[in-house]
Tab-separated table of C-alpha atoms in Angstrom:
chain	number	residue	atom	x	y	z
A	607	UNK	CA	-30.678	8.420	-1.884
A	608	UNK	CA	-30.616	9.302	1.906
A	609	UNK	CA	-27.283	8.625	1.733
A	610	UNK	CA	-26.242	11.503	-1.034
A	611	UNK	CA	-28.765	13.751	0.929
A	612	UNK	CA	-26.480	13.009	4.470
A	613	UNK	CA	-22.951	13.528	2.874
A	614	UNK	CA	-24.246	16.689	0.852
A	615	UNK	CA	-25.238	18.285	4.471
A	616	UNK	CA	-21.744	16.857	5.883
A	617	UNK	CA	-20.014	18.368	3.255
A	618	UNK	CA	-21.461	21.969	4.050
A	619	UNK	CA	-19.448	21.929	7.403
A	620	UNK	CA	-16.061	21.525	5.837
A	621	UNK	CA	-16.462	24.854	4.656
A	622	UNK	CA	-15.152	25.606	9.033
A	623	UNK	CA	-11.826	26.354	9.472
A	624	UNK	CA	-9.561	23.346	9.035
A	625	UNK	CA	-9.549	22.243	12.733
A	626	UNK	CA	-9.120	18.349	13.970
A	627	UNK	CA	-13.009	17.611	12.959
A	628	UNK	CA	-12.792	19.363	9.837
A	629	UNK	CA	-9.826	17.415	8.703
A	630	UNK	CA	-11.371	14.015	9.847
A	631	UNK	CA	-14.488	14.824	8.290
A	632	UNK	CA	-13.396	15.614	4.445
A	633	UNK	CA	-11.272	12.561	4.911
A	634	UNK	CA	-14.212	10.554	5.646
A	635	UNK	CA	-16.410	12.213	3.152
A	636	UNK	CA	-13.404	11.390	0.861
A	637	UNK	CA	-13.536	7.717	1.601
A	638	UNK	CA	-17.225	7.305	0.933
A	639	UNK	CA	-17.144	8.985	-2.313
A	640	UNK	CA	-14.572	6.297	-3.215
A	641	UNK	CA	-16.080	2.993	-1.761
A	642	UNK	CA	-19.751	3.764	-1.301
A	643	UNK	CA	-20.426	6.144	-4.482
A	644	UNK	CA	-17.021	4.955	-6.750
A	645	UNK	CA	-17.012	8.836	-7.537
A	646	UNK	CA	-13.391	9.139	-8.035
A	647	UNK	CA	-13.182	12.505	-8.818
A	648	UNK	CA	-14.880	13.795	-6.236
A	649	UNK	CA	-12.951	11.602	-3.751
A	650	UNK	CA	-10.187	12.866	-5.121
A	651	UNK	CA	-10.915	16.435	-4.608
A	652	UNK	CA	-12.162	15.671	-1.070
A	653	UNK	CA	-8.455	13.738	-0.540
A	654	UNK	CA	-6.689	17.213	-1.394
A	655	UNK	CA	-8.909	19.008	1.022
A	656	UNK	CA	-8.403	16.790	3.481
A	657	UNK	CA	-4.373	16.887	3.167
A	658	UNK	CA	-4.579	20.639	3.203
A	659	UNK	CA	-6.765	20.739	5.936
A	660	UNK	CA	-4.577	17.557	8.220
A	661	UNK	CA	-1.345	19.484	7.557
A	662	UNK	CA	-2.662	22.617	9.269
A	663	UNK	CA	-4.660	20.618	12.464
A	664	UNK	CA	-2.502	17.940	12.815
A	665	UNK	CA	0.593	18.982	11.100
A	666	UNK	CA	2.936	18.506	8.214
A	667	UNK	CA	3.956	15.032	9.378
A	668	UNK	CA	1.792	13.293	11.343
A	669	UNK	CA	-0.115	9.989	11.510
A	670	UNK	CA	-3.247	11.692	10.304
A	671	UNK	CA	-1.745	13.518	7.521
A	672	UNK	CA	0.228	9.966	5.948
A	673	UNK	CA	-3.271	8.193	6.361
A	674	UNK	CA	-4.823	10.936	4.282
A	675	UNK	CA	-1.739	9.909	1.786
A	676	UNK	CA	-2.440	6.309	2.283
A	677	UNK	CA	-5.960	6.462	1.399
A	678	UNK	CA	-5.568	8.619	-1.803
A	679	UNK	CA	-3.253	6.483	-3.005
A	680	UNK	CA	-5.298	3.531	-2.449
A	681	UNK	CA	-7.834	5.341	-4.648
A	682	UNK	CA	-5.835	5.788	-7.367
A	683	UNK	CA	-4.535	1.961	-7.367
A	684	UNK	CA	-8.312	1.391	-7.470
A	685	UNK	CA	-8.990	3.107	-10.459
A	686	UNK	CA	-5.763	1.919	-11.796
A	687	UNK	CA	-3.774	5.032	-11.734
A	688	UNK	CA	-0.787	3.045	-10.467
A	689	UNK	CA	1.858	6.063	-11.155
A	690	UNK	CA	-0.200	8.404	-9.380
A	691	UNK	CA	-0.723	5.961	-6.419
A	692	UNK	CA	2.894	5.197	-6.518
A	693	UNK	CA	4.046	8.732	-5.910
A	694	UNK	CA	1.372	9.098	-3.044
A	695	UNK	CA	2.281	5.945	-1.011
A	696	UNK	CA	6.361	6.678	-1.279
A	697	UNK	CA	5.055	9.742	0.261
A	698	UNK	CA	2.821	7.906	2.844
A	699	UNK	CA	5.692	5.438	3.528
A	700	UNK	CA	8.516	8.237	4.357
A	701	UNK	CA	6.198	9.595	6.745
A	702	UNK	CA	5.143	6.749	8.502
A	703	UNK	CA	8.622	5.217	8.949
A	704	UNK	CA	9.373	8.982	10.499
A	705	UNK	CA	6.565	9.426	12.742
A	706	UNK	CA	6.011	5.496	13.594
A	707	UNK	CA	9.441	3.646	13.062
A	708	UNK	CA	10.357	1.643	10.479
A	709	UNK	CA	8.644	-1.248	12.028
A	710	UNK	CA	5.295	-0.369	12.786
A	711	UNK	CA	2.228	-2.097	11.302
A	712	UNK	CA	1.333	1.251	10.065
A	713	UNK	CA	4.380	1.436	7.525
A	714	UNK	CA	3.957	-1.998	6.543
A	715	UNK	CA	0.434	-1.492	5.350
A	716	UNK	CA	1.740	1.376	2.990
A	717	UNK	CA	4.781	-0.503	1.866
A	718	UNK	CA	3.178	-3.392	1.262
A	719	UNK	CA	0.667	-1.835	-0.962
A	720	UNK	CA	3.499	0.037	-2.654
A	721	UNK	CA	5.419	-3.091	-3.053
A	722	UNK	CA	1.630	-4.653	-4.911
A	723	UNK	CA	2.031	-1.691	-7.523
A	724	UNK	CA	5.658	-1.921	-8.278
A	725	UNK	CA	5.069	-5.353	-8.930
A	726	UNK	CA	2.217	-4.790	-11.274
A	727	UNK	CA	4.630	-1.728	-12.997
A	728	UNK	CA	7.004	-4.815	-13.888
A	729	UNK	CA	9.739	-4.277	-11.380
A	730	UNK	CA	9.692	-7.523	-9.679
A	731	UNK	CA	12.945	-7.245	-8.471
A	732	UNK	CA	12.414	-4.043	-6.978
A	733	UNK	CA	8.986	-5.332	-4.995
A	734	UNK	CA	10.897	-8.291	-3.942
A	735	UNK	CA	12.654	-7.178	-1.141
A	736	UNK	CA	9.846	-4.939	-0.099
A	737	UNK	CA	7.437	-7.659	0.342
A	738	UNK	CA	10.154	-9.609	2.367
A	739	UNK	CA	10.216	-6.488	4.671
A	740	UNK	CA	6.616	-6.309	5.152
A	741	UNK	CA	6.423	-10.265	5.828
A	742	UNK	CA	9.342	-9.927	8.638
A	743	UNK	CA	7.716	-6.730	10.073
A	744	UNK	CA	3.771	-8.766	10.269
A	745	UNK	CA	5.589	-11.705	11.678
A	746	UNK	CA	7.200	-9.810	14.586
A	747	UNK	CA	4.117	-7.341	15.282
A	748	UNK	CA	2.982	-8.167	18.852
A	749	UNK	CA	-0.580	-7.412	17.404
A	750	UNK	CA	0.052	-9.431	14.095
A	751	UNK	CA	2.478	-12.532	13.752
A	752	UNK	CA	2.763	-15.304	11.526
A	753	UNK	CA	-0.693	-16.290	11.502
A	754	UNK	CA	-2.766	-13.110	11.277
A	755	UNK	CA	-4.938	-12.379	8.108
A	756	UNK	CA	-2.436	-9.438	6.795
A	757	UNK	CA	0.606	-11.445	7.126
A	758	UNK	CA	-1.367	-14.028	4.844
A	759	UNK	CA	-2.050	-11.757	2.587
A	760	UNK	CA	1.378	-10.731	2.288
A	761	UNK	CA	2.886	-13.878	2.086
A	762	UNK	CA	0.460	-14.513	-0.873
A	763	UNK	CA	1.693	-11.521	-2.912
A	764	UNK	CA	5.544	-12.570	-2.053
A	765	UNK	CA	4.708	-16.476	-3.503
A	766	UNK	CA	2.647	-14.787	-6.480
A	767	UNK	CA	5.984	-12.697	-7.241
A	768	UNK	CA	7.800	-15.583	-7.432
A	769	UNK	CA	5.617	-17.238	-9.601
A	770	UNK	CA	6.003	-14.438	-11.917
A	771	UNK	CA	9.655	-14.503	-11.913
A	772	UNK	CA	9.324	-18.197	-12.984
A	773	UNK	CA	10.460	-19.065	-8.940
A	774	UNK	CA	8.155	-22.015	-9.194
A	775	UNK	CA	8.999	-24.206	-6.395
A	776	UNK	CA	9.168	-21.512	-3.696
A	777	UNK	CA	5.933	-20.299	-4.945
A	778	UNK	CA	3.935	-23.453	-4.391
A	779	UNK	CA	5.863	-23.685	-0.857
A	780	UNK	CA	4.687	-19.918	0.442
A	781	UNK	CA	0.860	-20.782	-1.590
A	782	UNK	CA	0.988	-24.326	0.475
A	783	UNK	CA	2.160	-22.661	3.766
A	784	UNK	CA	-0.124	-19.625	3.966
A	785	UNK	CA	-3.090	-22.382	2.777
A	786	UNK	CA	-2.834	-24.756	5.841
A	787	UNK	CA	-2.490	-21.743	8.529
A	788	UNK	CA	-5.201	-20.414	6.987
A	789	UNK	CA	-7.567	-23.115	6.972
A	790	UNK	CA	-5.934	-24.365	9.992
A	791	UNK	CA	-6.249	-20.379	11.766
A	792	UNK	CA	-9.209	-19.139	10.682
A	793	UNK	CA	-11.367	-22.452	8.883
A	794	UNK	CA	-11.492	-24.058	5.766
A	795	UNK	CA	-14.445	-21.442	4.457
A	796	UNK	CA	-12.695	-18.625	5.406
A	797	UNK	CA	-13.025	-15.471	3.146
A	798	UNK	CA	-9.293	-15.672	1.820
A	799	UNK	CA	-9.364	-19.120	0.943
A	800	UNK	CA	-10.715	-19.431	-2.381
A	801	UNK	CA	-8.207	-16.242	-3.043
A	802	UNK	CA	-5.012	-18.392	-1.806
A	803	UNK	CA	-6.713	-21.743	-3.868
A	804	UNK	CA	-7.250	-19.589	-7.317
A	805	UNK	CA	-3.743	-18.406	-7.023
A	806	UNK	CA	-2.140	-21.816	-6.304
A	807	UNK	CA	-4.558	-23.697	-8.772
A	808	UNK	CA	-2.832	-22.034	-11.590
A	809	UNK	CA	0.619	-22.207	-10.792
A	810	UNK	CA	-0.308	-26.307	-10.619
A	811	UNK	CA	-1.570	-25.644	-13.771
A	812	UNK	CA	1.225	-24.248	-14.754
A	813	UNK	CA	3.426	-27.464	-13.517
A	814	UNK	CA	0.963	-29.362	-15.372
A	815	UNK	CA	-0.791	-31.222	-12.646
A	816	UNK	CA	-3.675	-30.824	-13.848
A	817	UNK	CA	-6.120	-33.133	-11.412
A	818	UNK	CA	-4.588	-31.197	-8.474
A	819	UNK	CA	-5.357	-27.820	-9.796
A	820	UNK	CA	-8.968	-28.081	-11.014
A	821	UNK	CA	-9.690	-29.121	-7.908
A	822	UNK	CA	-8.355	-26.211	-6.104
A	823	UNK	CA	-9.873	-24.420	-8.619
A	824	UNK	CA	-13.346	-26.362	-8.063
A	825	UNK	CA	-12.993	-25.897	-4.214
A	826	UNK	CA	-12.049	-22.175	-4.425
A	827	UNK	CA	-15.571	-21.628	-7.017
A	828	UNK	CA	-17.603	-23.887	-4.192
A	829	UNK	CA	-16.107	-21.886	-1.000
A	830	UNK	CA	-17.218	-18.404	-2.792
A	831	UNK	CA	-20.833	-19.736	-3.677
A	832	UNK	CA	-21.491	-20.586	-0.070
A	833	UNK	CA	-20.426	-17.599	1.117
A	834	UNK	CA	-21.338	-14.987	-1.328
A	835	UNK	CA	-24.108	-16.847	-3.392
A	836	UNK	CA	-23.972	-17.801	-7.132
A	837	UNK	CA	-24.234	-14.475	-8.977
A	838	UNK	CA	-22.061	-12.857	-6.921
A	839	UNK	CA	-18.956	-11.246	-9.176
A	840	UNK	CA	-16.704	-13.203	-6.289
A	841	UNK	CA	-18.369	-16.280	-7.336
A	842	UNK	CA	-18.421	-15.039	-11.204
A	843	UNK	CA	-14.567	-14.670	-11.306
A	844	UNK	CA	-14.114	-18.122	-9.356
A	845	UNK	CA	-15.877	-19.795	-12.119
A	846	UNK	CA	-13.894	-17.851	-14.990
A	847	UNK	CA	-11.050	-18.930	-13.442
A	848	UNK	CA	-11.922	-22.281	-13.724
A	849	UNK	CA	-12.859	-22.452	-17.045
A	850	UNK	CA	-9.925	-20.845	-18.385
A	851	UNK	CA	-8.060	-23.768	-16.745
């Protein structure tokens, strides 16, 4: 494809010296091997590359060099490496709280993605308080706050924590809350929605109300076959999830 035949002429000039461009470029190269192509490997050669290459043009610590962190770890949550990613977004994380502040957006991107695979290592109680962190730090970002689609999303993974540690009731409160901004925010079709409904129609069905969960299960299924059509794996797990209720 044109596309192969453009990144395998892009990827003869990273062989320059490992200046500002250089550095950007392997980390975008990187990125498209992961999401375009889903070549892993390759991505993940590019990533190392790309680290090498930021620490020399932008330095050891820089914003630059944690995002080429960031990202690498993001591809190995992706193809479920979750130790790997792990190591790689502490390592984002301690250099965006020392470059940025603790408080920046920034850091809260990496911690809350290294909060999502602590949680799914089992230590609930250590991804607790980090997701509580992140939620304080969206809600207080000027460019953010309580209503913006990150902070949604975050508030989401802190209610689905608790439903895991059998915190029922202050799950369906945080799945109840983020639902009405949402649909309130940013409409009742919004991309997230049948996300936040497939989440809270099975901890209903886990209280046993039954009626009330099918159809947020029902609504969720309907809200991802308007927007991404019927064959659509969106659309595909939507209806899965329904069954299995």
């Amino acid at each position: 494809p044109r596309a192969r035949r453009l990144d395998a002429i892009a990827l003869d000039l990273t062989d320059l010296e490992p200046d500002t461009a250089t550095a950007s470029l392997l980390a975008y190269l990187a990125g498209f091997r992961q999401s375009a192509l889903g070549a892993f490997a390759e991505a993940g050669a590019l990533y190392e590359r790309a680290l090498a290459a930021s620490k020399v043009a932008f330095g050891p610590e820089s914003v630059e060099t944690s995002t080429v962190l960031h990202n690498h770890a993001y591809m190995y949550e992706f193809s479920t490496e979750i130790a790997k990613a792990r190591e790689l977004y502490q390592q984002a994380l301690a250099m965006r709280e020392k470059v940025l502040g603790e408080n920046d957006p920034r850091v809260a991107t990496t911690l809350n993605n290294l909060a999502r695979v602590i949680r799914d290592m089992g230590e609930l109680d250590t991804a607790k308080p980090m997701f509580e962190r992140v939620l304080a730090i969206r809600e207080k970002a000027p460019e953010l706050g309580p209503e913006a689609y990150p902070t949604l999303v975050t508030r989401h993974d802190l209610a689905f924590l608790h439903q895991l540690q059998k915190n029922l009731d202050t799950a369906g409160i945080l799945y109840e809350q983020t639902l009405a901004i949402c649909e309130r925010v940013h409409g009742p079709e919004h991309h997230l929605m049948p996300y936040l409904l497939t989440s809270y129609g099975f901890l209903l069905s886990t209280l046993k109300r039954n009626e009330e969960a099918e159809r947020a299960l029902r609504r969720a299924l309907a809200i991802d076959e308007k927007i991404y059509g019927d064959e659509h794996p969106r659309a595909s797990s939507s209806r899965t999830a329904l069954a299995k209720h």
